[in-house]
Amino acid sequence: MSDPVLYRREGHVGLITLNRPEARNSMTPELLDGFAEVIAEVRKDREARVHVLTGTGKCFSSGADFKAGLQKGREDQLPHEKSFGMYEAFLSLLDVEVPVIGALNGHAVGGGFGLSLLTDIRIGNEDAKYGANFARIGLHSGLGISYLLPRLVGISMAAELLFTGRLVDGREAARIGLFSKAVPEAEVLPAAMALAEEIATAAPIAVRAMKATMKRFNALAVRDAAAIEAPLQAATLETEDAKEGMAAILEKRKPVFRGR
C-alpha cells in the first residue's frame, strides 16, 4: 500500500503530493496522519527554500471521504473538538517557514479547497472546478475558509460562493483573485515548479522573513476562525440536511433539503 502523502526535494524545491488518486485524493484519517508527518519532515528540511503542494491524478482533493469518515479522536472528546483536531493536520501547513505554492492540478472542493487556500500562491487548472460546496451538503465550512475566502475575493463574492456552494472553474478563480493564474492541466505542475525555482534563487533569509511578516497575524486569525467553525460544523453534521447531503453524494443524486 502506497503512502497517502509523499515528499521529495529537488535542489532547494520540495514537492508534497497527496497520493490517493483512486479516491480523488479524498481525506481519510490515514491521509490526515500522513500529511502531519510529512509537514513535520518538511519543517526540518533546512535545504528547502520553497515547497510545492499538488495531487496525484485528476483531482487535487475532493474533500472528505464520507465512506471512510474523518472524525477521529478520544472517546471523551466533544464532536467539535474532534472536528477541529481533524483539521489540525492541514493547519500545520501554516507553520512552514518557507513559501508554499499550490499546484492545483485538478478539482479542489470542500476540505480540499480549504487546504488549497492555506498555500501562499496558487496556480490552477483552467478547466477544473474549485470551491466550498459545504452548503450543498448541509455542512458549515471549516479549515478557516470563512476567514480566508473573504480576504482573497472580497466579502460579497465570498458570501455568494459560500451561501450557494457554487464551484468555479480555474479561469474564473484566477479572475476573482483565488489563483495567481490558471493554465491547461498539463502545465500546472511545470508552472508551479518553474515559479518555485525562481523563488529559490532569491535571498532565502529575506524570503523567510517576508513570509513570517505576512503570516504573523494571518496564521493566528485562520486558527481562530477554524476554532469558531469547528462547533458549528459539528452541529450541522448532526442535522437531517447533512445526512441527506452526504447520502446524495454517495448515491450520486441531487439532495433535497428540508431545513431540519
PDB file of C-alpha atoms in Angstrom:
ATOM      1  CA  MET A   1       0.000   0.000   0.000  1.00  0.00           C
ATOM      2  CA  SER A   2       1.490   3.344  -1.056  1.00  0.00           C
ATOM      3  CA  ASP A   3       1.832   6.275   1.325  1.00  0.00           C
ATOM      4  CA  PRO A   4      -1.145   8.693   1.201  1.00  0.00           C
ATOM      5  CA  VAL A   5       1.183  11.724   1.192  1.00  0.00           C
ATOM      6  CA  LEU A   6       4.618  11.863  -0.436  1.00  0.00           C
ATOM      7  CA  TYR A   7       7.566  14.219  -0.076  1.00  0.00           C
ATOM      8  CA  ARG A   8      10.766  14.656  -2.034  1.00  0.00           C
ATOM      9  CA  ARG A   9      13.136  17.519  -2.708  1.00  0.00           C
ATOM     10  CA  GLU A  10      14.965  18.517  -5.876  1.00  0.00           C
ATOM     11  CA  GLY A  11      17.698  21.007  -5.075  1.00  0.00           C
ATOM     12  CA  HIS A  12      16.064  23.723  -2.994  1.00  0.00           C
ATOM     13  CA  VAL A  13      12.487  22.882  -4.047  1.00  0.00           C
ATOM     14  CA  GLY A  14      10.356  20.438  -2.063  1.00  0.00           C
ATOM     15  CA  LEU A  15       7.366  18.613  -3.557  1.00  0.00           C
ATOM     16  CA  ILE A  16       4.474  17.487  -1.328  1.00  0.00           C
ATOM     17  CA  THR A  17       1.969  15.212  -3.079  1.00  0.00           C
ATOM     18  CA  LEU A  18      -1.451  13.968  -1.976  1.00  0.00           C
ATOM     19  CA  ASN A  19      -1.388  10.365  -3.152  1.00  0.00           C
ATOM     20  CA  ARG A  20      -4.847   8.751  -3.190  1.00  0.00           C
ATOM     21  CA  PRO A  21      -5.653   9.094  -6.907  1.00  0.00           C
ATOM     22  CA  GLU A  22      -8.005   6.107  -6.825  1.00  0.00           C
ATOM     23  CA  ALA A  23     -10.214   8.085  -4.405  1.00  0.00           C
ATOM     24  CA  ARG A  24      -9.615  11.574  -5.869  1.00  0.00           C
ATOM     25  CA  ASN A  25      -7.212  12.351  -3.017  1.00  0.00           C
ATOM     26  CA  SER A  26     -10.131  12.460  -0.612  1.00  0.00           C
ATOM     27  CA  MET A  27      -9.392  12.914   3.070  1.00  0.00           C
ATOM     28  CA  THR A  28      -9.211   9.954   5.434  1.00  0.00           C
ATOM     29  CA  PRO A  29      -7.681   9.623   8.918  1.00  0.00           C
ATOM     30  CA  GLU A  30      -4.693   7.960   7.248  1.00  0.00           C
ATOM     31  CA  LEU A  31      -4.201  10.863   4.844  1.00  0.00           C
ATOM     32  CA  LEU A  32      -4.501  13.367   7.702  1.00  0.00           C
ATOM     33  CA  ASP A  33      -1.877  11.486   9.723  1.00  0.00           C
ATOM     34  CA  GLY A  34       0.354  11.187   6.663  1.00  0.00           C
ATOM     35  CA  PHE A  35       0.057  14.899   5.956  1.00  0.00           C
ATOM     36  CA  ALA A  36       1.016  15.807   9.522  1.00  0.00           C
ATOM     37  CA  GLU A  37       4.043  13.500   9.345  1.00  0.00           C
ATOM     38  CA  VAL A  38       5.180  14.974   6.030  1.00  0.00           C
ATOM     39  CA  ILE A  39       4.807  18.555   7.263  1.00  0.00           C
ATOM     40  CA  ALA A  40       6.908  17.664  10.316  1.00  0.00           C
ATOM     41  CA  GLU A  41       9.569  16.345   7.917  1.00  0.00           C
ATOM     42  CA  VAL A  42       9.229  19.407   5.681  1.00  0.00           C
ATOM     43  CA  ARG A  43       9.801  21.777   8.595  1.00  0.00           C
ATOM     44  CA  LYS A  44      13.071  20.009   9.429  1.00  0.00           C
ATOM     45  CA  ASP A  45      14.377  20.206   5.852  1.00  0.00           C
ATOM     46  CA  ARG A  46      16.631  23.258   6.026  1.00  0.00           C
ATOM     47  CA  GLU A  47      17.783  22.857   2.422  1.00  0.00           C
ATOM     48  CA  ALA A  48      14.323  23.592   1.028  1.00  0.00           C
ATOM     49  CA  ARG A  49      13.671  27.243   0.170  1.00  0.00           C
ATOM     50  CA  VAL A  50      10.187  26.719  -1.258  1.00  0.00           C
ATOM     51  CA  HIS A  51       7.653  23.890  -1.456  1.00  0.00           C
ATOM     52  CA  VAL A  52       5.024  22.882  -3.999  1.00  0.00           C
ATOM     53  CA  LEU A  53       1.827  21.110  -2.885  1.00  0.00           C
ATOM     54  CA  THR A  54      -0.040  19.084  -5.508  1.00  0.00           C
ATOM     55  CA  GLY A  55      -2.145  15.955  -6.001  1.00  0.00           C
ATOM     56  CA  THR A  56      -1.723  12.739  -7.945  1.00  0.00           C
ATOM     57  CA  GLY A  57      -4.193  12.068 -10.740  1.00  0.00           C
ATOM     58  CA  LYS A  58      -7.068  14.202 -11.978  1.00  0.00           C
ATOM     59  CA  CYS A  59      -8.009  15.811  -8.639  1.00  0.00           C
ATOM     60  CA  PHE A  60      -6.135  17.954  -6.173  1.00  0.00           C
ATOM     61  CA  SER A  61      -8.576  16.809  -3.479  1.00  0.00           C
ATOM     62  CA  SER A  62     -12.301  16.100  -3.464  1.00  0.00           C
ATOM     63  CA  GLY A  63     -12.552  16.810   0.268  1.00  0.00           C
ATOM     64  CA  ALA A  64     -13.747  14.426   2.958  1.00  0.00           C
ATOM     65  CA  ASP A  65     -14.082  10.726   2.216  1.00  0.00           C
ATOM     66  CA  PHE A  66     -17.575  10.160   3.590  1.00  0.00           C
ATOM     67  CA  LYS A  67     -17.226   6.403   3.263  1.00  0.00           C
ATOM     68  CA  ALA A  68     -14.115   6.314   5.444  1.00  0.00           C
ATOM     69  CA  GLY A  69     -15.190   9.001   7.905  1.00  0.00           C
ATOM     70  CA  LEU A  70     -12.964  11.680   9.387  1.00  0.00           C
ATOM     71  CA  GLN A  71     -13.927  12.376  12.972  1.00  0.00           C
ATOM     72  CA  LYS A  72     -11.285  10.512  14.931  1.00  0.00           C
ATOM     73  CA  GLY A  73     -10.187  11.322  18.448  1.00  0.00           C
ATOM     74  CA  ARG A  74     -10.514  10.264  22.065  1.00  0.00           C
ATOM     75  CA  GLU A  75     -13.855   8.964  23.302  1.00  0.00           C
ATOM     76  CA  ASP A  76     -14.019  11.769  25.872  1.00  0.00           C
ATOM     77  CA  GLN A  77     -13.681  14.484  23.231  1.00  0.00           C
ATOM     78  CA  LEU A  78     -16.700  16.529  22.189  1.00  0.00           C
ATOM     79  CA  PRO A  79     -17.694  16.445  18.481  1.00  0.00           C
ATOM     80  CA  HIS A  80     -16.363  19.957  17.821  1.00  0.00           C
ATOM     81  CA  GLU A  81     -13.036  19.034  19.441  1.00  0.00           C
ATOM     82  CA  LYS A  82     -12.742  16.094  17.068  1.00  0.00           C
ATOM     83  CA  SER A  83     -13.720  18.324  14.155  1.00  0.00           C
ATOM     84  CA  PHE A  84     -11.029  20.894  14.991  1.00  0.00           C
ATOM     85  CA  GLY A  85      -8.475  18.177  15.711  1.00  0.00           C
ATOM     86  CA  MET A  86      -9.192  16.682  12.314  1.00  0.00           C
ATOM     87  CA  TYR A  87      -8.143  19.927  10.638  1.00  0.00           C
ATOM     88  CA  GLU A  88      -5.039  20.480  12.768  1.00  0.00           C
ATOM     89  CA  ALA A  89      -3.023  18.301  10.378  1.00  0.00           C
ATOM     90  CA  PHE A  90      -3.756  20.645   7.478  1.00  0.00           C
ATOM     91  CA  LEU A  91      -3.448  23.794   9.578  1.00  0.00           C
ATOM     92  CA  SER A  92       0.135  22.719  10.302  1.00  0.00           C
ATOM     93  CA  LEU A  93       0.867  23.930   6.770  1.00  0.00           C
ATOM     94  CA  LEU A  94       0.693  27.437   8.249  1.00  0.00           C
ATOM     95  CA  ASP A  95       3.801  26.629  10.299  1.00  0.00           C
ATOM     96  CA  VAL A  96       6.023  26.008   7.268  1.00  0.00           C
ATOM     97  CA  GLU A  97       8.586  28.816   7.265  1.00  0.00           C
ATOM     98  CA  VAL A  98       9.220  28.987   3.516  1.00  0.00           C
ATOM     99  CA  PRO A  99       6.736  29.752   0.702  1.00  0.00           C
ATOM    100  CA  VAL A 100       4.286  27.023  -0.303  1.00  0.00           C
ATOM    101  CA  ILE A 101       2.879  27.048  -3.843  1.00  0.00           C
ATOM    102  CA  GLY A 102      -0.356  25.191  -4.536  1.00  0.00           C
ATOM    103  CA  ALA A 103      -0.188  23.365  -7.876  1.00  0.00           C
ATOM    104  CA  LEU A 104      -3.895  22.630  -8.123  1.00  0.00           C
ATOM    105  CA  ASN A 105      -3.773  20.018 -10.841  1.00  0.00           C
ATOM    106  CA  GLY A 106      -7.485  19.227 -10.728  1.00  0.00           C
ATOM    107  CA  HIS A 107     -10.731  19.694  -8.812  1.00  0.00           C
ATOM    108  CA  ALA A 108     -10.459  21.022  -5.241  1.00  0.00           C
ATOM    109  CA  VAL A 109     -13.741  21.103  -3.329  1.00  0.00           C
ATOM    110  CA  GLY A 110     -14.827  21.233   0.292  1.00  0.00           C
ATOM    111  CA  GLY A 111     -11.926  20.470   2.581  1.00  0.00           C
ATOM    112  CA  GLY A 112      -9.681  20.093  -0.447  1.00  0.00           C
ATOM    113  CA  PHE A 113     -10.489  23.661  -1.419  1.00  0.00           C
ATOM    114  CA  GLY A 114      -9.837  24.780   2.147  1.00  0.00           C
ATOM    115  CA  LEU A 115      -6.430  23.110   2.078  1.00  0.00           C
ATOM    116  CA  SER A 116      -5.578  24.913  -1.153  1.00  0.00           C
ATOM    117  CA  LEU A 117      -6.298  28.284   0.480  1.00  0.00           C
ATOM    118  CA  LEU A 118      -3.634  27.590   3.110  1.00  0.00           C
ATOM    119  CA  THR A 119      -0.909  27.840   0.457  1.00  0.00           C
ATOM    120  CA  ASP A 120       0.798  31.160  -0.250  1.00  0.00           C
ATOM    121  CA  ILE A 121       0.450  31.143  -4.046  1.00  0.00           C
ATOM    122  CA  ARG A 122      -1.970  29.101  -6.145  1.00  0.00           C
ATOM    123  CA  ILE A 123      -1.761  28.019  -9.775  1.00  0.00           C
ATOM    124  CA  GLY A 124      -4.833  26.187 -11.043  1.00  0.00           C
ATOM    125  CA  ASN A 125      -6.112  24.048 -13.878  1.00  0.00           C
ATOM    126  CA  GLU A 126      -8.210  26.323 -16.090  1.00  0.00           C
ATOM    127  CA  ASP A 127     -10.807  23.600 -16.711  1.00  0.00           C
ATOM    128  CA  ALA A 128     -11.080  22.107 -13.199  1.00  0.00           C
ATOM    129  CA  LYS A 129     -13.696  23.062 -10.601  1.00  0.00           C
ATOM    130  CA  TYR A 130     -12.937  24.726  -7.283  1.00  0.00           C
ATOM    131  CA  GLY A 131     -14.996  25.843  -4.328  1.00  0.00           C
ATOM    132  CA  ALA A 132     -16.523  25.479  -0.882  1.00  0.00           C
ATOM    133  CA  ASN A 133     -19.535  23.276  -1.592  1.00  0.00           C
ATOM    134  CA  PHE A 134     -20.485  22.849   2.076  1.00  0.00           C
ATOM    135  CA  ALA A 135     -23.920  24.460   1.697  1.00  0.00           C
ATOM    136  CA  ARG A 136     -24.680  21.813  -0.929  1.00  0.00           C
ATOM    137  CA  ILE A 137     -24.114  19.005   1.574  1.00  0.00           C
ATOM    138  CA  GLY A 138     -25.662  20.632   4.641  1.00  0.00           C
ATOM    139  CA  LEU A 139     -22.453  21.496   6.498  1.00  0.00           C
ATOM    140  CA  HIS A 140     -20.714  24.587   7.842  1.00  0.00           C
ATOM    141  CA  SER A 141     -17.349  25.316   6.254  1.00  0.00           C
ATOM    142  CA  GLY A 142     -14.086  24.555   8.066  1.00  0.00           C
ATOM    143  CA  LEU A 143     -10.317  24.984   7.833  1.00  0.00           C
ATOM    144  CA  GLY A 144     -10.579  28.742   8.238  1.00  0.00           C
ATOM    145  CA  ILE A 145     -12.364  29.185   4.903  1.00  0.00           C
ATOM    146  CA  SER A 146     -14.754  31.741   6.415  1.00  0.00           C
ATOM    147  CA  TYR A 147     -11.730  33.954   7.131  1.00  0.00           C
ATOM    148  CA  LEU A 148      -9.511  33.243   4.135  1.00  0.00           C
ATOM    149  CA  LEU A 149     -12.074  33.403   1.337  1.00  0.00           C
ATOM    150  CA  PRO A 150     -13.281  36.985   2.057  1.00  0.00           C
ATOM    151  CA  ARG A 151      -9.666  38.162   2.245  1.00  0.00           C
ATOM    152  CA  LEU A 152      -8.972  36.735  -1.201  1.00  0.00           C
ATOM    153  CA  VAL A 153     -12.108  37.620  -3.159  1.00  0.00           C
ATOM    154  CA  GLY A 154     -13.907  40.209  -1.007  1.00  0.00           C
ATOM    155  CA  ILE A 155     -16.837  39.823   1.369  1.00  0.00           C
ATOM    156  CA  SER A 156     -19.608  39.959  -1.247  1.00  0.00           C
ATOM    157  CA  MET A 157     -18.105  37.357  -3.587  1.00  0.00           C
ATOM    158  CA  ALA A 158     -17.121  35.140  -0.653  1.00  0.00           C
ATOM    159  CA  ALA A 159     -20.677  35.279   0.674  1.00  0.00           C
ATOM    160  CA  GLU A 160     -22.048  34.351  -2.744  1.00  0.00           C
ATOM    161  CA  LEU A 161     -19.705  31.387  -3.078  1.00  0.00           C
ATOM    162  CA  LEU A 162     -20.271  30.139   0.480  1.00  0.00           C
ATOM    163  CA  PHE A 163     -24.060  30.578   0.564  1.00  0.00           C
ATOM    164  CA  THR A 164     -24.625  28.940  -2.831  1.00  0.00           C
ATOM    165  CA  GLY A 165     -21.874  26.322  -2.623  1.00  0.00           C
ATOM    166  CA  ARG A 166     -21.147  27.180  -6.252  1.00  0.00           C
ATOM    167  CA  LEU A 167     -17.968  25.893  -7.848  1.00  0.00           C
ATOM    168  CA  VAL A 168     -15.907  27.999 -10.252  1.00  0.00           C
ATOM    169  CA  ASP A 169     -13.531  26.874 -12.968  1.00  0.00           C
ATOM    170  CA  GLY A 170      -9.864  27.765 -12.904  1.00  0.00           C
ATOM    171  CA  ARG A 171     -10.281  30.698 -15.273  1.00  0.00           C
ATOM    172  CA  GLU A 172     -12.854  32.360 -13.020  1.00  0.00           C
ATOM    173  CA  ALA A 173     -10.785  31.502  -9.941  1.00  0.00           C
ATOM    174  CA  ALA A 174      -7.864  33.441 -11.413  1.00  0.00           C
ATOM    175  CA  ARG A 175     -10.122  36.334 -12.443  1.00  0.00           C
ATOM    176  CA  ILE A 176     -11.581  36.811  -8.941  1.00  0.00           C
ATOM    177  CA  GLY A 177      -8.234  36.501  -7.169  1.00  0.00           C
ATOM    178  CA  LEU A 178      -8.233  32.941  -5.842  1.00  0.00           C
ATOM    179  CA  PHE A 179      -5.297  31.985  -8.068  1.00  0.00           C
ATOM    180  CA  SER A 180      -2.267  33.806  -9.426  1.00  0.00           C
ATOM    181  CA  LYS A 181      -3.057  32.212 -12.766  1.00  0.00           C
ATOM    182  CA  ALA A 182      -4.792  29.278 -14.425  1.00  0.00           C
ATOM    183  CA  VAL A 183      -3.187  27.151 -17.121  1.00  0.00           C
ATOM    184  CA  PRO A 184      -4.018  23.927 -19.006  1.00  0.00           C
ATOM    185  CA  GLU A 185      -3.873  20.805 -16.824  1.00  0.00           C
ATOM    186  CA  ALA A 186      -0.564  19.560 -18.227  1.00  0.00           C
ATOM    187  CA  GLU A 187       1.100  22.889 -17.438  1.00  0.00           C
ATOM    188  CA  VAL A 188       0.013  23.265 -13.798  1.00  0.00           C
ATOM    189  CA  LEU A 189       2.863  21.427 -12.087  1.00  0.00           C
ATOM    190  CA  PRO A 190       5.564  22.649 -14.512  1.00  0.00           C
ATOM    191  CA  ALA A 191       4.376  26.246 -13.995  1.00  0.00           C
ATOM    192  CA  ALA A 192       4.434  25.827 -10.226  1.00  0.00           C
ATOM    193  CA  MET A 193       7.878  24.219 -10.286  1.00  0.00           C
ATOM    194  CA  ALA A 194       9.218  26.995 -12.529  1.00  0.00           C
ATOM    195  CA  LEU A 195       7.918  29.617 -10.107  1.00  0.00           C
ATOM    196  CA  ALA A 196       9.381  27.657  -7.202  1.00  0.00           C
ATOM    197  CA  GLU A 197      12.779  27.586  -8.905  1.00  0.00           C
ATOM    198  CA  GLU A 198      12.573  31.352  -9.402  1.00  0.00           C
ATOM    199  CA  ILE A 199      11.760  31.907  -5.728  1.00  0.00           C
ATOM    200  CA  ALA A 200      14.565  29.515  -4.741  1.00  0.00           C
ATOM    201  CA  THR A 201      17.105  31.800  -6.441  1.00  0.00           C
ATOM    202  CA  ALA A 202      16.046  34.767  -4.291  1.00  0.00           C
ATOM    203  CA  ALA A 203      17.778  35.557  -0.991  1.00  0.00           C
ATOM    204  CA  PRO A 204      16.440  32.815   1.328  1.00  0.00           C
ATOM    205  CA  ILE A 205      16.740  34.706   4.613  1.00  0.00           C
ATOM    206  CA  ALA A 206      14.843  37.671   3.183  1.00  0.00           C
ATOM    207  CA  VAL A 207      12.134  35.426   1.707  1.00  0.00           C
ATOM    208  CA  ARG A 208      11.652  33.601   5.020  1.00  0.00           C
ATOM    209  CA  ALA A 209      11.422  36.935   6.820  1.00  0.00           C
ATOM    210  CA  MET A 210       8.825  38.266   4.377  1.00  0.00           C
ATOM    211  CA  LYS A 211       6.739  35.123   4.732  1.00  0.00           C
ATOM    212  CA  ALA A 212       6.970  35.404   8.526  1.00  0.00           C
ATOM    213  CA  THR A 213       5.767  39.005   8.339  1.00  0.00           C
ATOM    214  CA  MET A 214       2.870  38.160   6.027  1.00  0.00           C
ATOM    215  CA  LYS A 215       1.810  35.171   8.118  1.00  0.00           C
ATOM    216  CA  ARG A 216       2.342  36.582  11.609  1.00  0.00           C
ATOM    217  CA  PHE A 217      -1.233  37.691  12.166  1.00  0.00           C
ATOM    218  CA  ASN A 218      -2.841  35.722   9.337  1.00  0.00           C
ATOM    219  CA  ALA A 219      -1.957  32.315  10.801  1.00  0.00           C
ATOM    220  CA  LEU A 220      -3.421  33.245  14.180  1.00  0.00           C
ATOM    221  CA  ALA A 221      -6.610  34.506  12.547  1.00  0.00           C
ATOM    222  CA  VAL A 222      -7.000  31.348  10.449  1.00  0.00           C
ATOM    223  CA  ARG A 223      -6.665  29.136  13.518  1.00  0.00           C
ATOM    224  CA  ASP A 224      -9.142  31.315  15.422  1.00  0.00           C
ATOM    225  CA  ALA A 225     -11.598  31.046  12.530  1.00  0.00           C
ATOM    226  CA  ALA A 226     -11.170  27.268  12.370  1.00  0.00           C
ATOM    227  CA  ALA A 227     -11.824  27.039  16.116  1.00  0.00           C
ATOM    228  CA  ILE A 228     -15.049  29.037  15.667  1.00  0.00           C
ATOM    229  CA  GLU A 229     -16.075  26.941  12.667  1.00  0.00           C
ATOM    230  CA  ALA A 230     -15.488  23.586  14.381  1.00  0.00           C
ATOM    231  CA  PRO A 231     -18.511  23.549  16.750  1.00  0.00           C
ATOM    232  CA  LEU A 232     -20.739  24.941  14.001  1.00  0.00           C
ATOM    233  CA  GLN A 233     -19.581  22.264  11.603  1.00  0.00           C
ATOM    234  CA  ALA A 234     -20.075  19.595  14.271  1.00  0.00           C
ATOM    235  CA  ALA A 235     -23.606  20.879  14.941  1.00  0.00           C
ATOM    236  CA  THR A 236     -24.590  20.925  11.271  1.00  0.00           C
ATOM    237  CA  LEU A 237     -23.133  17.430  10.883  1.00  0.00           C
ATOM    238  CA  GLU A 238     -25.909  16.154  13.166  1.00  0.00           C
ATOM    239  CA  THR A 239     -28.764  17.631  11.110  1.00  0.00           C
ATOM    240  CA  GLU A 240     -31.048  15.710   8.784  1.00  0.00           C
ATOM    241  CA  ASP A 241     -29.928  18.020   5.985  1.00  0.00           C
ATOM    242  CA  ALA A 242     -26.309  16.915   6.405  1.00  0.00           C
ATOM    243  CA  LYS A 243     -27.278  13.259   6.407  1.00  0.00           C
ATOM    244  CA  GLU A 244     -29.286  13.887   3.234  1.00  0.00           C
ATOM    245  CA  GLY A 245     -26.400  15.775   1.645  1.00  0.00           C
ATOM    246  CA  MET A 246     -23.885  13.016   2.313  1.00  0.00           C
ATOM    247  CA  ALA A 247     -26.319  10.319   1.206  1.00  0.00           C
ATOM    248  CA  ALA A 248     -26.904  12.231  -2.025  1.00  0.00           C
ATOM    249  CA  ILE A 249     -23.162  12.291  -2.719  1.00  0.00           C
ATOM    250  CA  LEU A 250     -22.799   8.554  -2.163  1.00  0.00           C
ATOM    251  CA  GLU A 251     -25.920   7.849  -4.232  1.00  0.00           C
ATOM    252  CA  LYS A 252     -24.901  10.351  -6.936  1.00  0.00           C
ATOM    253  CA  ARG A 253     -28.133  12.340  -6.898  1.00  0.00           C
ATOM    254  CA  LYS A 254     -29.298  15.835  -6.024  1.00  0.00           C
ATOM    255  CA  PRO A 255     -30.079  16.378  -2.331  1.00  0.00           C
ATOM    256  CA  VAL A 256     -33.477  17.514  -1.091  1.00  0.00           C
ATOM    257  CA  PHE A 257     -33.018  19.749   1.955  1.00  0.00           C
ATOM    258  CA  ARG A 258     -35.895  20.262   4.402  1.00  0.00           C
ATOM    259  CA  GLY A 259     -34.275  22.599   6.910  1.00  0.00           C
ATOM    260  CA  ARG A 260     -34.134  20.024   9.686  1.00  0.00           C
TER     261      ARG A 260
END
